[in-house]
Amino acid sequence: MTERWMSLERVARLWIVEAGDLIKEALKNPFDIDSKSDPDDLVTEVDRNTEAFFYHKIKENFPDHQFLGEEGVAKELQSLKGTVWIVDPIDGTMNFVHQQVNFSISVGIYEEGKGVVGLVYDVMNGELFHAVRDRGVFLNDRPLKQVTDRSISESILGLNANWLVEDHHQEHEGLVRLAQDCRGTRSYGSAAIEMAYVAADRLDAYISLRLSPWDYAGGAVLLEEAGCKATRLDGEELSMLEKGSMIACKPELHTTIVADYLEKG
Ligand code: IPD
Ligand code: CA
Ligand code: CA
């Protein structure tokens, strides 16, 4: 199996780098920007073209594989049977539009619901994180060192300030307490990059109350191979078909945060 996963990773890596080059090219010219669910939920023609690029590559080369992407190039997926590619063509579209840095392409390959390949490509910083199940996690082909599990008071958490000011969710008080107790918070604006940063020991945890499978499918494989955990905020398994909350974390810190900050609120 591992050989098959490694060959899928090699192909996915070629495509992710090619897609990154196309995105960099696209940045040289003006592009259309639209809003989706609300005025701050941005999408561009580059998001759509990048998703179409992956969809066509996958369908040409692996006609029996399934595809799940953010921008609706393929029809909605009902099950995770077989081999499924879960793609976020640009994770961090707001950064892409406003800053032209700190966005990524995220690809997760799942077999019968199990993550076997994960890639997160920070396009402008030239950082490609990849993992193959049972083969470890790498940054630009160099193995990442073992993560260190730190106490809350020594931890840096990836947390968007929105989750601290919006108090209509049950975790609100716990998250405010957590932000007070930790060493510091950061928000990079790309869930996939923040998950990769936990796997690379640059962050100790990343927390979000609302994400979609394409935001975390690639990062979840990186985290598993790094010996970290990615679950819902209540500790339940992530769904690759439905939206929900997510905590990506070092293992002991995960137990502490879920028990002392999230379950109690
Ligand atoms: C978004 C980014 C952002 C997170 C949002 C996501 P998108 O993805 O990951 O960091 O806070 O919840 O929707 O829309 O740029 O692909
Ligand atoms: Ca996303
Ligand atoms: Ca996206």
Tab-separated table of C-alpha atoms and ligand atoms in Angstrom:
chain	number	residue	atom	x	y	z
A	1	MET	CA	0.000	0.000	0.000
A	2	THR	CA	2.713	2.439	1.004
A	3	GLU	CA	4.239	2.239	-2.512
A	4	ARG	CA	0.885	3.176	-4.030
A	5	TRP	CA	0.451	6.093	-1.605
A	6	MET	CA	3.978	7.290	-2.355
A	7	SER	CA	3.352	7.249	-6.077
A	8	LEU	CA	0.085	9.195	-5.559
A	9	GLU	CA	2.045	11.721	-3.492
A	10	ARG	CA	4.614	12.151	-6.272
A	11	VAL	CA	1.892	12.901	-8.810
A	12	ALA	CA	0.004	15.207	-6.438
A	13	ARG	CA	3.203	17.083	-5.706
A	14	LEU	CA	3.904	17.712	-9.414
A	15	TRP	CA	0.383	19.094	-9.818
A	16	ILE	CA	0.458	21.242	-6.681
A	17	VAL	CA	3.723	22.886	-7.771
A	18	GLU	CA	2.373	23.398	-11.295
A	19	ALA	CA	-0.838	24.891	-9.860
A	20	GLY	CA	1.267	27.188	-7.653
A	21	ASP	CA	3.168	28.405	-10.730
A	22	LEU	CA	-0.123	29.112	-12.510
A	23	ILE	CA	-1.356	31.083	-9.477
A	24	LYS	CA	1.854	33.153	-9.427
A	25	GLU	CA	1.395	33.860	-13.144
A	26	ALA	CA	-2.246	34.841	-12.561
A	27	LEU	CA	-1.154	37.363	-9.926
A	28	LYS	CA	0.617	39.366	-12.636
A	29	ASN	CA	-2.727	40.387	-14.165
A	30	PRO	CA	-6.049	41.670	-12.779
A	31	PHE	CA	-8.586	38.930	-11.940
A	32	ASP	CA	-12.310	38.802	-11.121
A	33	ILE	CA	-13.266	38.802	-7.436
A	34	ASP	CA	-16.762	37.810	-6.194
A	35	SER	CA	-18.408	37.224	-2.825
A	36	LYS	CA	-20.157	34.002	-1.809
A	37	SER	CA	-22.163	33.588	1.432
A	38	ASP	CA	-21.386	37.135	2.678
A	39	PRO	CA	-19.382	40.180	1.465
A	40	ASP	CA	-16.232	38.966	3.274
A	41	ASP	CA	-16.435	35.426	1.855
A	42	LEU	CA	-14.320	36.017	-1.255
A	43	VAL	CA	-13.724	33.860	-4.302
A	44	THR	CA	-11.752	34.705	-7.440
A	45	GLU	CA	-11.479	33.260	-10.917
A	46	VAL	CA	-8.057	31.979	-9.825
A	47	ASP	CA	-9.700	29.829	-7.096
A	48	ARG	CA	-12.088	28.362	-9.679
A	49	ASN	CA	-9.412	27.818	-12.344
A	50	THR	CA	-7.095	26.122	-9.850
A	51	GLU	CA	-9.842	23.776	-8.684
A	52	ALA	CA	-10.682	22.954	-12.335
A	53	PHE	CA	-6.969	22.279	-12.981
A	54	PHE	CA	-6.902	19.591	-10.253
A	55	TYR	CA	-10.270	18.152	-11.210
A	56	HIS	CA	-9.261	17.619	-14.852
A	57	LYS	CA	-5.830	16.214	-13.969
A	58	ILE	CA	-7.410	13.728	-11.559
A	59	LYS	CA	-10.206	12.673	-13.917
A	60	GLU	CA	-7.773	12.236	-16.860
A	61	ASN	CA	-5.263	10.189	-14.874
A	62	PHE	CA	-7.451	8.405	-12.320
A	63	PRO	CA	-10.986	8.213	-13.762
A	64	ASP	CA	-12.216	6.063	-10.872
A	65	HIS	CA	-11.082	8.509	-8.144
A	66	GLN	CA	-13.594	10.876	-6.494
A	67	PHE	CA	-13.158	14.619	-6.055
A	68	LEU	CA	-14.319	17.028	-3.364
A	69	GLY	CA	-13.454	20.711	-3.748
A	70	GLU	CA	-14.623	24.025	-2.376
A	71	GLU	CA	-15.700	25.788	-5.544
A	72	GLY	CA	-18.198	23.270	-6.881
A	73	VAL	CA	-16.330	22.167	-10.012
A	74	ALA	CA	-17.468	18.610	-9.265
A	75	LYS	CA	-20.898	17.654	-7.976
A	76	GLU	CA	-21.349	17.216	-4.245
A	77	LEU	CA	-19.840	14.067	-2.780
A	78	GLN	CA	-22.103	11.772	-0.737
A	79	SER	CA	-19.613	9.187	0.478
A	80	LEU	CA	-15.896	8.603	1.013
A	81	LYS	CA	-15.860	5.226	-0.722
A	82	GLY	CA	-12.770	4.448	-2.799
A	83	THR	CA	-10.029	7.030	-3.352
A	84	VAL	CA	-11.114	10.631	-2.769
A	85	TRP	CA	-9.075	13.784	-3.444
A	86	ILE	CA	-10.126	16.655	-1.172
A	87	VAL	CA	-8.807	19.941	-2.545
A	88	ASP	CA	-8.823	23.537	-1.382
A	89	PRO	CA	-7.497	25.362	-4.465
A	90	ILE	CA	-6.636	28.510	-2.483
A	91	ASP	CA	-6.850	28.399	1.294
A	92	GLY	CA	-6.673	31.990	2.500
A	93	THR	CA	-8.423	33.732	-0.392
A	94	MET	CA	-8.730	36.928	1.664
A	95	ASN	CA	-4.933	37.011	1.981
A	96	PHE	CA	-4.594	36.143	-1.705
A	97	VAL	CA	-6.774	39.123	-2.669
A	98	HIS	CA	-5.490	41.667	-0.138
A	99	GLN	CA	-1.883	40.648	0.509
A	100	GLN	CA	-0.827	38.252	-2.269
A	101	VAL	CA	1.014	36.167	0.372
A	102	ASN	CA	0.104	33.662	3.114
A	103	PHE	CA	-2.246	31.498	1.092
A	104	SER	CA	-1.877	27.821	0.280
A	105	ILE	CA	-3.096	24.948	-1.835
A	106	SER	CA	-4.262	22.011	0.249
A	107	VAL	CA	-4.667	18.443	-1.037
A	108	GLY	CA	-5.693	15.408	1.006
A	109	ILE	CA	-6.015	11.938	-0.526
A	110	TYR	CA	-8.305	9.577	1.371
A	111	GLU	CA	-8.855	5.842	0.871
A	112	GLU	CA	-12.088	4.420	2.275
A	113	GLY	CA	-12.199	7.479	4.539
A	114	LYS	CA	-8.610	7.148	5.784
A	115	GLY	CA	-6.078	9.919	5.057
A	116	VAL	CA	-3.096	8.519	3.133
A	117	VAL	CA	-1.464	11.597	1.549
A	118	GLY	CA	-1.474	15.219	2.681
A	119	LEU	CA	0.066	18.236	0.969
A	120	VAL	CA	-0.038	21.893	1.960
A	121	TYR	CA	1.823	24.281	-0.339
A	122	ASP	CA	2.489	27.813	0.881
A	123	VAL	CA	2.855	29.148	-2.643
A	124	MET	CA	4.593	32.509	-2.149
A	125	ASN	CA	6.888	31.356	0.647
A	126	GLY	CA	7.880	28.268	-1.351
A	127	GLU	CA	7.156	25.871	1.514
A	128	LEU	CA	5.715	22.485	0.577
A	129	PHE	CA	4.651	20.314	3.520
A	130	HIS	CA	3.895	16.707	2.658
A	131	ALA	CA	3.082	13.479	4.441
A	132	VAL	CA	2.424	9.911	3.376
A	133	ARG	CA	0.722	7.602	5.869
A	134	ASP	CA	3.328	5.679	7.933
A	135	ARG	CA	6.201	7.497	6.164
A	136	GLY	CA	6.390	10.712	8.214
A	137	VAL	CA	6.019	14.388	7.462
A	138	PHE	CA	8.379	16.606	5.461
A	139	LEU	CA	8.999	20.232	4.636
A	140	ASN	CA	10.550	20.739	1.200
A	141	ASP	CA	11.591	17.078	1.326
A	142	ARG	CA	13.388	17.322	4.668
A	143	PRO	CA	11.868	15.296	7.539
A	144	LEU	CA	10.356	17.493	10.248
A	145	LYS	CA	11.760	17.062	13.716
A	146	GLN	CA	9.636	15.573	16.493
A	147	VAL	CA	7.175	18.109	17.962
A	148	THR	CA	7.532	19.233	21.595
A	149	ASP	CA	4.398	19.074	23.746
A	150	ARG	CA	4.431	22.280	25.837
A	151	SER	CA	2.326	23.493	28.747
A	152	ILE	CA	-0.392	26.088	28.055
A	153	SER	CA	1.736	28.867	29.556
A	154	GLU	CA	4.547	28.121	27.072
A	155	SER	CA	2.300	27.584	24.054
A	156	ILE	CA	1.595	29.740	21.023
A	157	LEU	CA	-1.913	29.214	19.666
A	158	GLY	CA	-3.271	29.905	16.195
A	159	LEU	CA	-6.590	31.598	16.914
A	160	ASN	CA	-8.621	34.104	14.930
A	161	ALA	CA	-9.733	37.080	17.063
A	162	ASN	CA	-13.293	36.646	15.709
A	163	TRP	CA	-13.729	33.642	17.985
A	164	LEU	CA	-12.942	35.786	21.023
A	165	VAL	CA	-15.358	38.620	20.266
A	166	GLU	CA	-18.332	36.579	19.066
A	167	ASP	CA	-19.919	35.304	22.271
A	168	HIS	CA	-22.831	33.361	20.778
A	169	HIS	CA	-21.066	30.018	20.914
A	170	GLN	CA	-20.681	27.771	23.937
A	171	GLU	CA	-16.864	27.641	23.787
A	172	HIS	CA	-16.529	31.428	24.025
A	173	GLU	CA	-15.569	31.739	27.691
A	174	GLY	CA	-13.150	28.825	27.483
A	175	LEU	CA	-11.404	30.315	24.446
A	176	VAL	CA	-11.035	33.716	26.140
A	177	ARG	CA	-9.516	31.989	29.190
A	178	LEU	CA	-7.213	29.984	26.918
A	179	ALA	CA	-6.034	33.148	25.126
A	180	GLN	CA	-5.286	34.685	28.525
A	181	ASP	CA	-3.394	31.648	29.818
A	182	CYS	CA	-1.223	30.840	26.767
A	183	ARG	CA	2.055	32.534	25.871
A	184	GLY	CA	0.652	34.214	22.760
A	185	THR	CA	-1.784	33.938	19.865
A	186	ARG	CA	-1.246	34.226	16.117
A	187	SER	CA	-3.596	34.309	13.133
A	188	TYR	CA	-2.182	33.657	9.665
A	189	GLY	CA	-5.457	33.489	7.725
A	190	SER	CA	-5.000	30.044	6.144
A	191	ALA	CA	-6.231	27.099	8.194
A	192	ALA	CA	-4.091	24.692	6.147
A	193	ILE	CA	-0.895	26.689	6.788
A	194	GLU	CA	-1.746	26.918	10.498
A	195	MET	CA	-2.234	23.145	10.701
A	196	ALA	CA	1.082	22.622	8.888
A	197	TYR	CA	2.694	24.987	11.407
A	198	VAL	CA	1.484	22.795	14.282
A	199	ALA	CA	2.996	19.744	12.549
A	200	ALA	CA	6.233	21.737	12.085
A	201	ASP	CA	6.273	22.835	15.767
A	202	ARG	CA	5.916	26.530	14.857
A	203	LEU	CA	2.531	26.666	16.600
A	204	ASP	CA	1.367	24.464	19.487
A	205	ALA	CA	-2.301	24.440	18.501
A	206	TYR	CA	-4.678	25.853	15.921
A	207	ILE	CA	-8.357	26.262	16.775
A	208	SER	CA	-11.349	27.195	14.641
A	209	LEU	CA	-15.061	26.949	15.301
A	210	ARG	CA	-16.076	26.581	11.676
A	211	LEU	CA	-14.139	24.860	8.918
A	212	SER	CA	-14.922	22.637	5.949
A	213	PRO	CA	-13.331	19.316	4.961
A	214	TRP	CA	-11.211	20.961	2.209
A	215	ASP	CA	-9.721	23.331	4.842
A	216	TYR	CA	-8.386	20.476	6.971
A	217	ALA	CA	-8.166	17.302	4.816
A	218	GLY	CA	-4.509	17.815	3.810
A	219	GLY	CA	-3.419	19.226	7.167
A	220	ALA	CA	-4.986	16.341	9.095
A	221	VAL	CA	-2.631	13.866	7.368
A	222	LEU	CA	0.392	16.055	8.158
A	223	LEU	CA	-0.665	16.237	11.805
A	224	GLU	CA	-1.236	12.529	12.166
A	225	GLU	CA	2.217	11.769	10.771
A	226	ALA	CA	3.717	14.384	13.111
A	227	GLY	CA	2.181	12.588	16.113
A	228	CYS	CA	-0.325	15.409	16.697
A	229	LYS	CA	-4.130	15.334	16.903
A	230	ALA	CA	-6.840	16.994	14.820
A	231	THR	CA	-10.417	16.625	16.109
A	232	ARG	CA	-13.617	18.574	16.693
A	233	LEU	CA	-13.479	20.842	19.754
A	234	ASP	CA	-15.307	18.164	21.766
A	235	GLY	CA	-12.620	15.610	20.864
A	236	GLU	CA	-14.786	13.812	18.273
A	237	GLU	CA	-13.348	12.676	14.934
A	238	LEU	CA	-13.302	15.182	12.029
A	239	SER	CA	-15.789	14.561	9.235
A	240	MET	CA	-14.495	14.720	5.665
A	241	LEU	CA	-18.014	15.316	4.385
A	242	GLU	CA	-19.388	17.884	6.847
A	243	LYS	CA	-18.330	21.244	8.275
A	244	GLY	CA	-17.540	21.746	11.955
A	245	SER	CA	-15.103	22.974	14.568
A	246	MET	CA	-11.481	21.878	14.721
A	247	ILE	CA	-8.551	21.773	17.103
A	248	ALA	CA	-5.151	20.775	15.695
A	249	CYS	CA	-2.782	20.210	18.569
A	250	LYS	CA	0.147	18.447	20.230
A	251	PRO	CA	-1.273	15.313	21.933
A	252	GLU	CA	-0.987	16.184	25.640
A	253	LEU	CA	-1.920	19.805	25.101
A	254	HIS	CA	-4.975	18.557	23.192
A	255	THR	CA	-6.163	16.568	26.216
A	256	THR	CA	-5.665	19.581	28.500
A	257	ILE	CA	-7.362	22.113	26.238
A	258	VAL	CA	-10.381	19.911	25.502
A	259	ALA	CA	-10.868	18.920	29.165
A	260	ASP	CA	-10.030	22.203	30.930
A	261	TYR	CA	-11.074	24.875	28.444
A	262	LEU	CA	-13.561	23.534	25.915
A	263	GLU	CA	-15.727	20.941	27.659
A	264	LYS	CA	-16.226	23.233	30.642
A	265	GLY	CA	-16.664	26.322	28.369
B	1	IPD	C1	-10.589	30.144	5.013
B	1	IPD	C2	-9.226	30.195	5.666
B	1	IPD	C3	-9.290	30.986	6.963
B	1	IPD	C4	-10.320	30.395	7.915
B	1	IPD	C5	-11.672	30.334	7.222
B	1	IPD	C6	-11.579	29.507	5.935
B	1	IPD	P1	-10.751	30.037	2.338
B	1	IPD	O1	-10.537	29.378	3.815
B	1	IPD	O2	-8.730	28.907	5.958
B	1	IPD	O3	-8.044	30.994	7.610
B	1	IPD	O4	-10.402	31.207	9.057
B	1	IPD	O5	-12.612	29.742	8.097
B	1	IPD	O6	-12.837	29.460	5.322
B	1	IPD	O7	-12.191	30.463	2.248
B	1	IPD	O8	-9.803	31.137	2.185
B	1	IPD	O9	-10.465	28.854	1.446
B	2	CA	CA	-10.184	27.122	2.931
B	3	CA	CA	-10.541	28.117	-0.595
